PDB file of C-alpha atoms in Angstrom:
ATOM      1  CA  UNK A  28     -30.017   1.581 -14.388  1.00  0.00           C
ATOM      2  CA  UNK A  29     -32.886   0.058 -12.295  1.00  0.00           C
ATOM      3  CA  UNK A  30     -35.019   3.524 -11.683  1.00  0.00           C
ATOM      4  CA  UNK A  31     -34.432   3.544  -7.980  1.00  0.00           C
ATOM      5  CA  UNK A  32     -32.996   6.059  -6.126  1.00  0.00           C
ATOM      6  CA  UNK A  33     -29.266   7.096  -6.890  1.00  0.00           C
ATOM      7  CA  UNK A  34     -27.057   7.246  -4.291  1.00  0.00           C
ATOM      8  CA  UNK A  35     -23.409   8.362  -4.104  1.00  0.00           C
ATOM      9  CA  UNK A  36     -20.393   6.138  -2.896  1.00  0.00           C
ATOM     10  CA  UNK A  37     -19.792   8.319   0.275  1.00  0.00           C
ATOM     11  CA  UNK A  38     -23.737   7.511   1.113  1.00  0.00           C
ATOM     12  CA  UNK A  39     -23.450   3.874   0.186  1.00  0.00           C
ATOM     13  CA  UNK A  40     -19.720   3.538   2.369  1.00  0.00           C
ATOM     14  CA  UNK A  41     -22.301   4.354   5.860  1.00  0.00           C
ATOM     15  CA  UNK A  42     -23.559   1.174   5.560  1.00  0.00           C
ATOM     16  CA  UNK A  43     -20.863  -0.871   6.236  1.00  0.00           C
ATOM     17  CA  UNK A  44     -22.081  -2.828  10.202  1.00  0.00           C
ATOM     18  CA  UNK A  45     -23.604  -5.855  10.861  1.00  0.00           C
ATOM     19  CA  UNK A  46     -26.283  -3.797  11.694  1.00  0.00           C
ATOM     20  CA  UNK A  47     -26.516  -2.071   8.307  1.00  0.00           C
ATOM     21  CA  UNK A  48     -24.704  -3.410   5.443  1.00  0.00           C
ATOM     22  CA  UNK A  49     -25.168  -2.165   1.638  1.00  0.00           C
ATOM     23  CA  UNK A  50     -23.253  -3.472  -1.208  1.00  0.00           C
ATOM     24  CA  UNK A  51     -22.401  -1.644  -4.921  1.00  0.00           C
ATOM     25  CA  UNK A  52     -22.811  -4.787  -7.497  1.00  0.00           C
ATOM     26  CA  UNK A  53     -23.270  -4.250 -11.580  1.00  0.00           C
ATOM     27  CA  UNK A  54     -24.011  -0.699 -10.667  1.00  0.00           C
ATOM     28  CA  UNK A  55     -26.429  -1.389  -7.924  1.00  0.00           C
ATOM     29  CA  UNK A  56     -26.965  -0.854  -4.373  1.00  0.00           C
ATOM     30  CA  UNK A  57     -27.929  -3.557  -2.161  1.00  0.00           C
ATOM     31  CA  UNK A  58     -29.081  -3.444   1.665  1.00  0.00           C
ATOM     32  CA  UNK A  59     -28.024  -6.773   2.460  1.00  0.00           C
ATOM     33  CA  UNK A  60     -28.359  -6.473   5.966  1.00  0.00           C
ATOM     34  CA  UNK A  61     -31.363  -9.088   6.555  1.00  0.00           C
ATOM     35  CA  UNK A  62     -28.974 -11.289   4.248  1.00  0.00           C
ATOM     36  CA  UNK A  63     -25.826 -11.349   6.411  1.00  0.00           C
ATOM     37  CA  UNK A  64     -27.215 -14.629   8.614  1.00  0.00           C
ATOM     38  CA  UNK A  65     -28.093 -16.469   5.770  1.00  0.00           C
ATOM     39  CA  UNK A  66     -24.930 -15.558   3.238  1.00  0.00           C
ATOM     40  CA  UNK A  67     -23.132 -18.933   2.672  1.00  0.00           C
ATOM     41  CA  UNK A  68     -19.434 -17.687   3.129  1.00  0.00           C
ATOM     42  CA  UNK A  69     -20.606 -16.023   6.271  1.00  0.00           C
ATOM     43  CA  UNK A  70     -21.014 -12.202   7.021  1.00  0.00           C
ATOM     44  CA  UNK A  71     -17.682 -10.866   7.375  1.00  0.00           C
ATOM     45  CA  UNK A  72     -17.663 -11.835   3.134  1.00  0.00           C
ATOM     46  CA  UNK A  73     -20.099  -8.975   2.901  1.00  0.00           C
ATOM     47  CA  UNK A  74     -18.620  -6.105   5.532  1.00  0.00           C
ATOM     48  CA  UNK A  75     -15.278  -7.115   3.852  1.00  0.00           C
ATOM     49  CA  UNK A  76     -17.085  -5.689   0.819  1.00  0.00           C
ATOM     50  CA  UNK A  77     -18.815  -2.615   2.098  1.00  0.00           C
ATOM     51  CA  UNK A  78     -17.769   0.834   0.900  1.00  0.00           C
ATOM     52  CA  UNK A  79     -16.323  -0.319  -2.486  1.00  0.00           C
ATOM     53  CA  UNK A  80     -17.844  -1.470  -5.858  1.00  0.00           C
ATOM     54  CA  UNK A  81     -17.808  -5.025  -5.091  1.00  0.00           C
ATOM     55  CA  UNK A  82     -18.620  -6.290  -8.237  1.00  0.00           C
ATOM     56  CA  UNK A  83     -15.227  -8.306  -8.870  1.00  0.00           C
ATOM     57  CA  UNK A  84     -15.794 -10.040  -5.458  1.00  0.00           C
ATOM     58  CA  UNK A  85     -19.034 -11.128  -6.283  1.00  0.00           C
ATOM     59  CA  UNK A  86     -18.450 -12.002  -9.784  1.00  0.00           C
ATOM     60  CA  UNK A  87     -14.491 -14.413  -8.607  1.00  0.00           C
ATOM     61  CA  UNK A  88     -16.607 -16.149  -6.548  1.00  0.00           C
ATOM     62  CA  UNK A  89     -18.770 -17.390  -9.324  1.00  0.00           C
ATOM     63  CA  UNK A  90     -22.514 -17.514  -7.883  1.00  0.00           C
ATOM     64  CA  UNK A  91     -25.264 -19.151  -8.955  1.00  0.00           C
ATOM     65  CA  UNK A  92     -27.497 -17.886 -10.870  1.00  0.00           C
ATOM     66  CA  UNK A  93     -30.679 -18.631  -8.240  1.00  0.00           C
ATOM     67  CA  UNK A  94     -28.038 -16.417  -5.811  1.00  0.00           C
ATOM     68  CA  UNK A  95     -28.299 -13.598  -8.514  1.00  0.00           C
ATOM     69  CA  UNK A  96     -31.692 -13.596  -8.983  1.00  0.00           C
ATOM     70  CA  UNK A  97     -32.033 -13.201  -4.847  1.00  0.00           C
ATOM     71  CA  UNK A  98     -30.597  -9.908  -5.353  1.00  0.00           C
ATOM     72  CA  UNK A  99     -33.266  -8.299  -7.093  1.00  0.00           C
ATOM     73  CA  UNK A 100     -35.041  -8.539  -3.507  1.00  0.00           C
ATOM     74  CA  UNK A 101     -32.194  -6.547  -1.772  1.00  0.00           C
ATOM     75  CA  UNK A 102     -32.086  -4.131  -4.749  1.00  0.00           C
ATOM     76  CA  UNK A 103     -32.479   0.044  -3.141  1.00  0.00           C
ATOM     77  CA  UNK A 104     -31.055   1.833  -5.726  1.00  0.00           C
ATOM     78  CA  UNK A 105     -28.612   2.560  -8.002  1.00  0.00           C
ATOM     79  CA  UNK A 106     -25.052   3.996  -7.711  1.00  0.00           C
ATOM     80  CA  UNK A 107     -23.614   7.155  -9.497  1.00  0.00           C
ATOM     81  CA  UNK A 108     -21.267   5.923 -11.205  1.00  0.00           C
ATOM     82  CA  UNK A 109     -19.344   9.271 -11.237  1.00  0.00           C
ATOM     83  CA  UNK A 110     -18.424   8.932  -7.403  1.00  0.00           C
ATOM     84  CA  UNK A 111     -17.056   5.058  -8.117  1.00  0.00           C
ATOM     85  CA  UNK A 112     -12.987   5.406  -8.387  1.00  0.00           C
ATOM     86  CA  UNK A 113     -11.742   4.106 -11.648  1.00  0.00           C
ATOM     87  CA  UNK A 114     -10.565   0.646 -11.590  1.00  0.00           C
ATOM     88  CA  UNK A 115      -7.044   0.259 -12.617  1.00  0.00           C
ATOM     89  CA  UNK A 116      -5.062  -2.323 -13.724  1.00  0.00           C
ATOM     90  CA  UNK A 117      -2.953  -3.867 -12.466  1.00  0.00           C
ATOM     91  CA  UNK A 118       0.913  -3.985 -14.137  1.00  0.00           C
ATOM     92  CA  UNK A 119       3.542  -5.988 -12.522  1.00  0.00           C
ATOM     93  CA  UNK A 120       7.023  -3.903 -11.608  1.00  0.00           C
ATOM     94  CA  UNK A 121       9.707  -3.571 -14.023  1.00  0.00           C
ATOM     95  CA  UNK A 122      11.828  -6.414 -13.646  1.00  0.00           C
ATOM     96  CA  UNK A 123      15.651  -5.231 -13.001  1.00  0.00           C
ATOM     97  CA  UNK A 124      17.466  -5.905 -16.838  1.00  0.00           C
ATOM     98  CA  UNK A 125      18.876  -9.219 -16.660  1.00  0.00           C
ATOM     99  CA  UNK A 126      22.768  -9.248 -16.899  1.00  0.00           C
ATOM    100  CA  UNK A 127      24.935 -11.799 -17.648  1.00  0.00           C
ATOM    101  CA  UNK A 128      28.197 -10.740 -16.489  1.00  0.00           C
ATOM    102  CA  UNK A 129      26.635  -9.549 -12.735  1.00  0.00           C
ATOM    103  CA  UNK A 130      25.392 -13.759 -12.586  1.00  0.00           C
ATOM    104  CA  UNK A 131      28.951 -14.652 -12.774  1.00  0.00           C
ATOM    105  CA  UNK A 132      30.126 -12.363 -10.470  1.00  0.00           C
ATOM    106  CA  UNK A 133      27.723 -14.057  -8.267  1.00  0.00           C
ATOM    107  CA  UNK A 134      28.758 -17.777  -8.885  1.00  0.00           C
ATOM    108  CA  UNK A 135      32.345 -16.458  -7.826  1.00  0.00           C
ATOM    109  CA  UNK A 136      31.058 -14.853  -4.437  1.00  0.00           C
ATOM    110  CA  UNK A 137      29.328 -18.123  -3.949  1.00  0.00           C
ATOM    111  CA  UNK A 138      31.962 -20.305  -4.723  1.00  0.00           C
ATOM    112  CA  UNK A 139      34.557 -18.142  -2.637  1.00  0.00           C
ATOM    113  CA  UNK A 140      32.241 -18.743   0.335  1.00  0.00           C
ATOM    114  CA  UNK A 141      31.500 -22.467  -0.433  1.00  0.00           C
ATOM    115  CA  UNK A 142      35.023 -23.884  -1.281  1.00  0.00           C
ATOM    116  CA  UNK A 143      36.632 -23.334   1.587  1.00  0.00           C
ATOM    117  CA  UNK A 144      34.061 -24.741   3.939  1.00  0.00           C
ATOM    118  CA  UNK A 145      34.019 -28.005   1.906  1.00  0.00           C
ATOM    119  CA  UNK A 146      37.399 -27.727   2.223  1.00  0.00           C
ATOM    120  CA  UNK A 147      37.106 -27.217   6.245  1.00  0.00           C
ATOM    121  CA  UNK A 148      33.765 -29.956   5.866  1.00  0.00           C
ATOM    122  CA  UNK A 149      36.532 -32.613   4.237  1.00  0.00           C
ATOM    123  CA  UNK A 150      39.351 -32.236   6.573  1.00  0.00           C
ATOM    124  CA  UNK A 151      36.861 -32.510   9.255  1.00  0.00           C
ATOM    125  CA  UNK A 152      35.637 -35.480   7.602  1.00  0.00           C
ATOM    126  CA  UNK A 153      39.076 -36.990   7.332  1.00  0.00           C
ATOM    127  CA  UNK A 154      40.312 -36.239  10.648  1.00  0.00           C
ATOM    128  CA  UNK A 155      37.336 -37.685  12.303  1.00  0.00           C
ATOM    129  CA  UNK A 156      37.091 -40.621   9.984  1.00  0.00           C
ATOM    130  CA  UNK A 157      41.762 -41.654  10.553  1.00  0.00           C
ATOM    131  CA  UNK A 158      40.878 -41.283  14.538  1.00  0.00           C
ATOM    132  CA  UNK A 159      37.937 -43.747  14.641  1.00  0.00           C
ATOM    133  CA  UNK A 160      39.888 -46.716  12.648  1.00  0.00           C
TER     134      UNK A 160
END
């Protein structure tokens, strides 16, 4: 920890207005607030941000490291760690059991519905084609 003051997520989750805007990165707090002007993706990045740990949105975008050492100047504190929700991972949804015999089923509903309208289609086809010779 940096040996500022420690603040709790509820405390750091106030800050979250153009007006006053703080940010939880690497276990940090950040009053970004005179930053929000300058901020290259603009300053709706940053509110989008407030009231979370924001570290993976600062880390996908991949910054610089001249735009990580312009943090130090925001830096206010740390946060406790304890109030930060766990991050959980993300796993996909079971995927239904993949069943042969229900796929064929299927073909057969689709081919009931398509052969007769080719059917209908071709007749049409014909009919059209014997009246214009």
């Amino acid at each position: 920890m940096g040996g500022g003051k420690v603040y709790t997520l509820a405390e750091v989750s106030e800050h979250n207005t153009p007006k006053d805007c703080w940010l939880v990165i690497d276990g940090k707090v950040y009053n970004v607030t005179k930053f929000l002007e300058d901020h290259p993706g603009g300053d709706e990045v940053l509110l989008s941000s407030t009231g979370k740990d924001a570290t993976d949105d600062f880390e996908d975008v991949g910054h610089s490291s001249t735009a990580k050492a312009m943090m130090d100047e925001y830096y206010v504190g740390d946060i406790n760690t304890s109030t930060v929700p766990a991050k959980t991972k993300y796993t996909p949804p079971k995927q239904p059991h993949y069943e042969q015999d229900k796929t064929s089923e299927f073909v057969i509903k689709l081919l009931q519905f398509l052969v007769p309208l080719l059917i209908l289609g071709l007749a049409l086809g014909i009919r059209f084609y014997t009246k214009s010779a």
